């Protein structure tokens, strides 16, 4: 069975967060020095990442002693992803938000822009009024929220997301760039 494009990027993210040396080496070929250093942190302090089965709007679950979060992976050749173009995306986000609120987890969306040099991944979360417990609340405060239209539809603008390498740096306690805290 052939892999879909979504499966390829889902696996890529899984292996990046899991500290797979081959995938990290491939990723950092077009990254700058700070991005490369951040990705290399996963070699030392990786997550256990499992692919999630089912339709809760979760592709991966990343777990480590200090952080655990569900991840929905999206990829596009376009820099803006409008959830309104596909009702399934909106339903999926609503389910993920509901399940994460009940479980006190931060819903993470990883958006992979195709054919880009440097760090192609951006991280977002779904806007919510729920205050989370512990470290999840710290992550909720720094990860950019998806834009919400007046009709309640989500929009992810790749350029507005947090670089995955900055997300990794933050979780590893190796903050490189102070601008990740700007909202």
mmCIF file of C-alpha atoms in Angstrom:
data_model
loop_
_atom_site.group_PDB
_atom_site.id
_atom_site.type_symbol
_atom_site.label_atom_id
_atom_site.label_comp_id
_atom_site.label_asym_id
_atom_site.label_seq_id
_atom_site.Cartn_x
_atom_site.Cartn_y
_atom_site.Cartn_z
ATOM 1 C CA UNK A 1 0.000 0.000 0.000
ATOM 2 C CA UNK A 2 1.437 3.374 -1.029
ATOM 3 C CA UNK A 3 1.799 6.162 1.506
ATOM 4 C CA UNK A 4 -0.192 9.322 1.055
ATOM 5 C CA UNK A 5 1.538 12.696 1.294
ATOM 6 C CA UNK A 6 -0.046 13.185 4.715
ATOM 7 C CA UNK A 7 1.399 9.874 5.909
ATOM 8 C CA UNK A 8 4.879 10.901 4.743
ATOM 9 C CA UNK A 9 4.820 14.120 6.766
ATOM 10 C CA UNK A 10 3.182 12.413 9.730
ATOM 11 C CA UNK A 11 6.057 9.926 9.780
ATOM 12 C CA UNK A 12 8.593 12.721 9.327
ATOM 13 C CA UNK A 13 7.284 14.544 12.399
ATOM 14 C CA UNK A 14 7.120 11.300 14.369
ATOM 15 C CA UNK A 15 10.768 10.556 13.611
ATOM 16 C CA UNK A 16 11.895 14.144 14.296
ATOM 17 C CA UNK A 17 10.296 14.165 17.740
ATOM 18 C CA UNK A 18 11.494 10.594 18.397
ATOM 19 C CA UNK A 19 15.100 11.633 17.822
ATOM 20 C CA UNK A 20 15.705 9.556 14.681
ATOM 21 C CA UNK A 21 19.247 10.557 13.632
ATOM 22 C CA UNK A 22 18.729 9.857 9.921
ATOM 23 C CA UNK A 23 15.569 12.003 9.677
ATOM 24 C CA UNK A 24 17.033 14.807 11.786
ATOM 25 C CA UNK A 25 20.202 14.838 9.649
ATOM 26 C CA UNK A 26 18.055 15.108 6.516
ATOM 27 C CA UNK A 27 15.914 17.896 8.026
ATOM 28 C CA UNK A 28 18.795 20.107 9.108
ATOM 29 C CA UNK A 29 20.458 20.149 5.680
ATOM 30 C CA UNK A 30 18.598 23.352 4.756
ATOM 31 C CA UNK A 31 18.248 24.776 8.275
ATOM 32 C CA UNK A 32 20.266 27.602 9.771
ATOM 33 C CA UNK A 33 22.577 27.014 12.747
ATOM 34 C CA UNK A 34 19.959 27.697 15.450
ATOM 35 C CA UNK A 35 17.328 25.537 13.744
ATOM 36 C CA UNK A 36 19.855 22.709 13.340
ATOM 37 C CA UNK A 37 20.897 22.917 16.988
ATOM 38 C CA UNK A 38 17.267 22.781 18.108
ATOM 39 C CA UNK A 39 16.453 19.722 16.036
ATOM 40 C CA UNK A 40 19.628 18.046 17.338
ATOM 41 C CA UNK A 41 18.255 18.391 20.897
ATOM 42 C CA UNK A 42 15.830 15.585 20.045
ATOM 43 C CA UNK A 43 18.803 13.220 19.749
ATOM 44 C CA UNK A 44 19.497 13.759 23.455
ATOM 45 C CA UNK A 45 15.981 14.078 24.878
ATOM 46 C CA UNK A 46 13.487 12.484 22.473
ATOM 47 C CA UNK A 47 9.797 11.835 22.863
ATOM 48 C CA UNK A 48 8.074 8.507 22.642
ATOM 49 C CA UNK A 49 5.766 9.195 19.716
ATOM 50 C CA UNK A 50 2.953 6.853 18.769
ATOM 51 C CA UNK A 51 0.692 7.058 15.780
ATOM 52 C CA UNK A 52 -2.868 7.350 16.984
ATOM 53 C CA UNK A 53 -5.569 5.163 15.505
ATOM 54 C CA UNK A 54 -9.111 6.402 15.316
ATOM 55 C CA UNK A 55 -10.883 9.572 14.360
ATOM 56 C CA UNK A 56 -10.450 11.887 17.336
ATOM 57 C CA UNK A 57 -8.552 14.342 15.178
ATOM 58 C CA UNK A 58 -5.215 13.127 16.485
ATOM 59 C CA UNK A 59 -2.459 11.691 14.284
ATOM 60 C CA UNK A 60 0.320 11.394 16.862
ATOM 61 C CA UNK A 61 0.748 11.425 20.609
ATOM 62 C CA UNK A 62 4.133 12.655 21.883
ATOM 63 C CA UNK A 63 5.103 11.679 25.426
ATOM 64 C CA UNK A 64 8.090 12.388 27.584
ATOM 65 C CA UNK A 65 8.718 12.770 31.296
ATOM 66 C CA UNK A 66 7.902 16.484 31.200
ATOM 67 C CA UNK A 67 5.454 17.048 28.333
ATOM 68 C CA UNK A 68 2.755 15.023 26.592
ATOM 69 C CA UNK A 69 0.485 16.271 23.850
ATOM 70 C CA UNK A 70 -1.688 15.048 20.976
ATOM 71 C CA UNK A 71 -0.716 16.256 17.500
ATOM 72 C CA UNK A 72 -2.756 16.641 14.340
ATOM 73 C CA UNK A 73 -0.514 16.889 11.265
ATOM 74 C CA UNK A 74 -1.441 19.006 8.254
ATOM 75 C CA UNK A 75 0.556 19.739 5.122
ATOM 76 C CA UNK A 76 0.038 22.035 2.185
ATOM 77 C CA UNK A 77 1.809 23.730 -0.701
ATOM 78 C CA UNK A 78 -0.181 26.856 0.232
ATOM 79 C CA UNK A 79 0.835 29.039 3.182
ATOM 80 C CA UNK A 80 -2.746 29.422 4.399
ATOM 81 C CA UNK A 81 -5.051 26.583 5.364
ATOM 82 C CA UNK A 82 -8.754 27.457 5.583
ATOM 83 C CA UNK A 83 -10.668 24.814 7.504
ATOM 84 C CA UNK A 84 -13.928 26.097 6.004
ATOM 85 C CA UNK A 85 -12.922 24.551 2.667
ATOM 86 C CA UNK A 86 -13.352 21.096 4.148
ATOM 87 C CA UNK A 87 -16.110 20.561 6.753
ATOM 88 C CA UNK A 88 -14.307 17.417 7.925
ATOM 89 C CA UNK A 89 -11.389 19.563 9.143
ATOM 90 C CA UNK A 90 -13.711 21.747 11.212
ATOM 91 C CA UNK A 91 -15.450 18.714 12.743
ATOM 92 C CA UNK A 92 -12.105 17.096 13.461
ATOM 93 C CA UNK A 93 -10.809 20.247 15.217
ATOM 94 C CA UNK A 94 -13.992 20.501 17.296
ATOM 95 C CA UNK A 95 -13.626 16.863 18.428
ATOM 96 C CA UNK A 96 -9.960 17.348 19.259
ATOM 97 C CA UNK A 97 -10.692 20.512 21.238
ATOM 98 C CA UNK A 98 -13.462 18.793 23.205
ATOM 99 C CA UNK A 99 -11.399 15.696 24.034
ATOM 100 C CA UNK A 100 -8.350 17.763 24.997
ATOM 101 C CA UNK A 101 -10.384 20.085 27.239
ATOM 102 C CA UNK A 102 -11.823 17.062 29.071
ATOM 103 C CA UNK A 103 -8.367 15.540 29.473
ATOM 104 C CA UNK A 104 -6.557 18.785 30.317
ATOM 105 C CA UNK A 105 -4.252 18.377 27.312
ATOM 106 C CA UNK A 106 -3.034 20.958 24.833
ATOM 107 C CA UNK A 107 -4.242 20.278 21.276
ATOM 108 C CA UNK A 108 -1.281 20.786 18.929
ATOM 109 C CA UNK A 109 -1.510 21.241 15.176
ATOM 110 C CA UNK A 110 1.714 20.792 13.197
ATOM 111 C CA UNK A 111 1.553 22.479 9.773
ATOM 112 C CA UNK A 112 4.192 21.355 7.225
ATOM 113 C CA UNK A 113 4.708 23.704 4.289
ATOM 114 C CA UNK A 114 5.909 21.796 1.253
ATOM 115 C CA UNK A 115 8.992 22.824 -0.753
ATOM 116 C CA UNK A 116 10.434 25.299 1.731
ATOM 117 C CA UNK A 117 14.053 25.640 2.853
ATOM 118 C CA UNK A 118 14.844 25.883 6.545
ATOM 119 C CA UNK A 119 12.374 24.739 9.169
ATOM 120 C CA UNK A 120 9.222 23.795 7.202
ATOM 121 C CA UNK A 121 7.134 23.028 10.309
ATOM 122 C CA UNK A 122 4.936 25.451 12.254
ATOM 123 C CA UNK A 123 3.021 24.677 15.427
ATOM 124 C CA UNK A 124 -0.398 26.027 16.466
ATOM 125 C CA UNK A 125 -3.031 25.289 19.058
ATOM 126 C CA UNK A 126 -6.796 25.611 18.996
ATOM 127 C CA UNK A 127 -8.025 28.711 20.831
ATOM 128 C CA UNK A 128 -9.769 27.864 24.085
ATOM 129 C CA UNK A 129 -10.755 29.614 27.285
ATOM 130 C CA UNK A 130 -9.897 26.533 29.325
ATOM 131 C CA UNK A 131 -6.923 27.071 31.583
ATOM 132 C CA UNK A 132 -4.747 23.998 31.572
ATOM 133 C CA UNK A 133 -2.759 22.530 34.441
ATOM 134 C CA UNK A 134 0.992 22.550 34.860
ATOM 135 C CA UNK A 135 3.329 22.673 31.902
ATOM 136 C CA UNK A 136 0.468 22.397 29.419
ATOM 137 C CA UNK A 137 -0.626 25.883 30.478
ATOM 138 C CA UNK A 138 2.889 27.197 29.827
ATOM 139 C CA UNK A 139 2.783 25.733 26.311
ATOM 140 C CA UNK A 140 -0.716 27.127 25.733
ATOM 141 C CA UNK A 141 0.571 30.610 26.483
ATOM 142 C CA UNK A 142 3.443 30.538 23.984
ATOM 143 C CA UNK A 143 2.047 28.544 21.058
ATOM 144 C CA UNK A 144 0.175 30.710 18.552
ATOM 145 C CA UNK A 145 -3.544 30.124 18.373
ATOM 146 C CA UNK A 146 -5.266 29.386 15.097
ATOM 147 C CA UNK A 147 -7.157 32.324 13.686
ATOM 148 C CA UNK A 148 -10.938 32.066 14.007
ATOM 149 C CA UNK A 149 -13.243 33.771 11.501
ATOM 150 C CA UNK A 150 -16.489 35.489 12.477
ATOM 151 C CA UNK A 151 -18.250 32.305 11.292
ATOM 152 C CA UNK A 152 -16.196 30.211 13.713
ATOM 153 C CA UNK A 153 -13.937 28.649 11.086
ATOM 154 C CA UNK A 154 -10.270 28.041 11.795
ATOM 155 C CA UNK A 155 -7.422 29.356 9.677
ATOM 156 C CA UNK A 156 -3.740 28.462 9.964
ATOM 157 C CA UNK A 157 -1.338 30.915 8.362
ATOM 158 C CA UNK A 158 2.031 29.163 8.211
ATOM 159 C CA UNK A 159 3.936 32.406 8.745
ATOM 160 C CA UNK A 160 2.046 33.058 11.997
ATOM 161 C CA UNK A 161 2.925 29.713 13.579
ATOM 162 C CA UNK A 162 5.748 28.867 15.957
ATOM 163 C CA UNK A 163 8.712 27.181 14.322
ATOM 164 C CA UNK A 164 8.938 23.551 15.365
ATOM 165 C CA UNK A 165 12.607 24.107 16.209
ATOM 166 C CA UNK A 166 11.607 26.890 18.667
ATOM 167 C CA UNK A 167 8.950 24.611 20.168
ATOM 168 C CA UNK A 168 11.620 21.919 20.638
ATOM 169 C CA UNK A 169 14.029 24.453 22.172
ATOM 170 C CA UNK A 170 11.402 25.625 24.626
ATOM 171 C CA UNK A 171 10.524 22.096 25.712
ATOM 172 C CA UNK A 172 14.212 21.250 26.057
ATOM 173 C CA UNK A 173 14.940 24.304 28.197
ATOM 174 C CA UNK A 174 17.312 25.613 25.530
ATOM 175 C CA UNK A 175 15.589 28.814 24.456
ATOM 176 C CA UNK A 176 17.466 30.258 21.505
ATOM 177 C CA UNK A 177 15.165 33.006 20.385
ATOM 178 C CA UNK A 178 13.289 35.304 22.735
ATOM 179 C CA UNK A 179 10.859 36.269 19.941
ATOM 180 C CA UNK A 180 8.938 33.010 20.461
ATOM 181 C CA UNK A 181 7.342 34.686 23.467
ATOM 182 C CA UNK A 182 5.922 37.582 21.453
ATOM 183 C CA UNK A 183 2.199 37.299 20.778
#
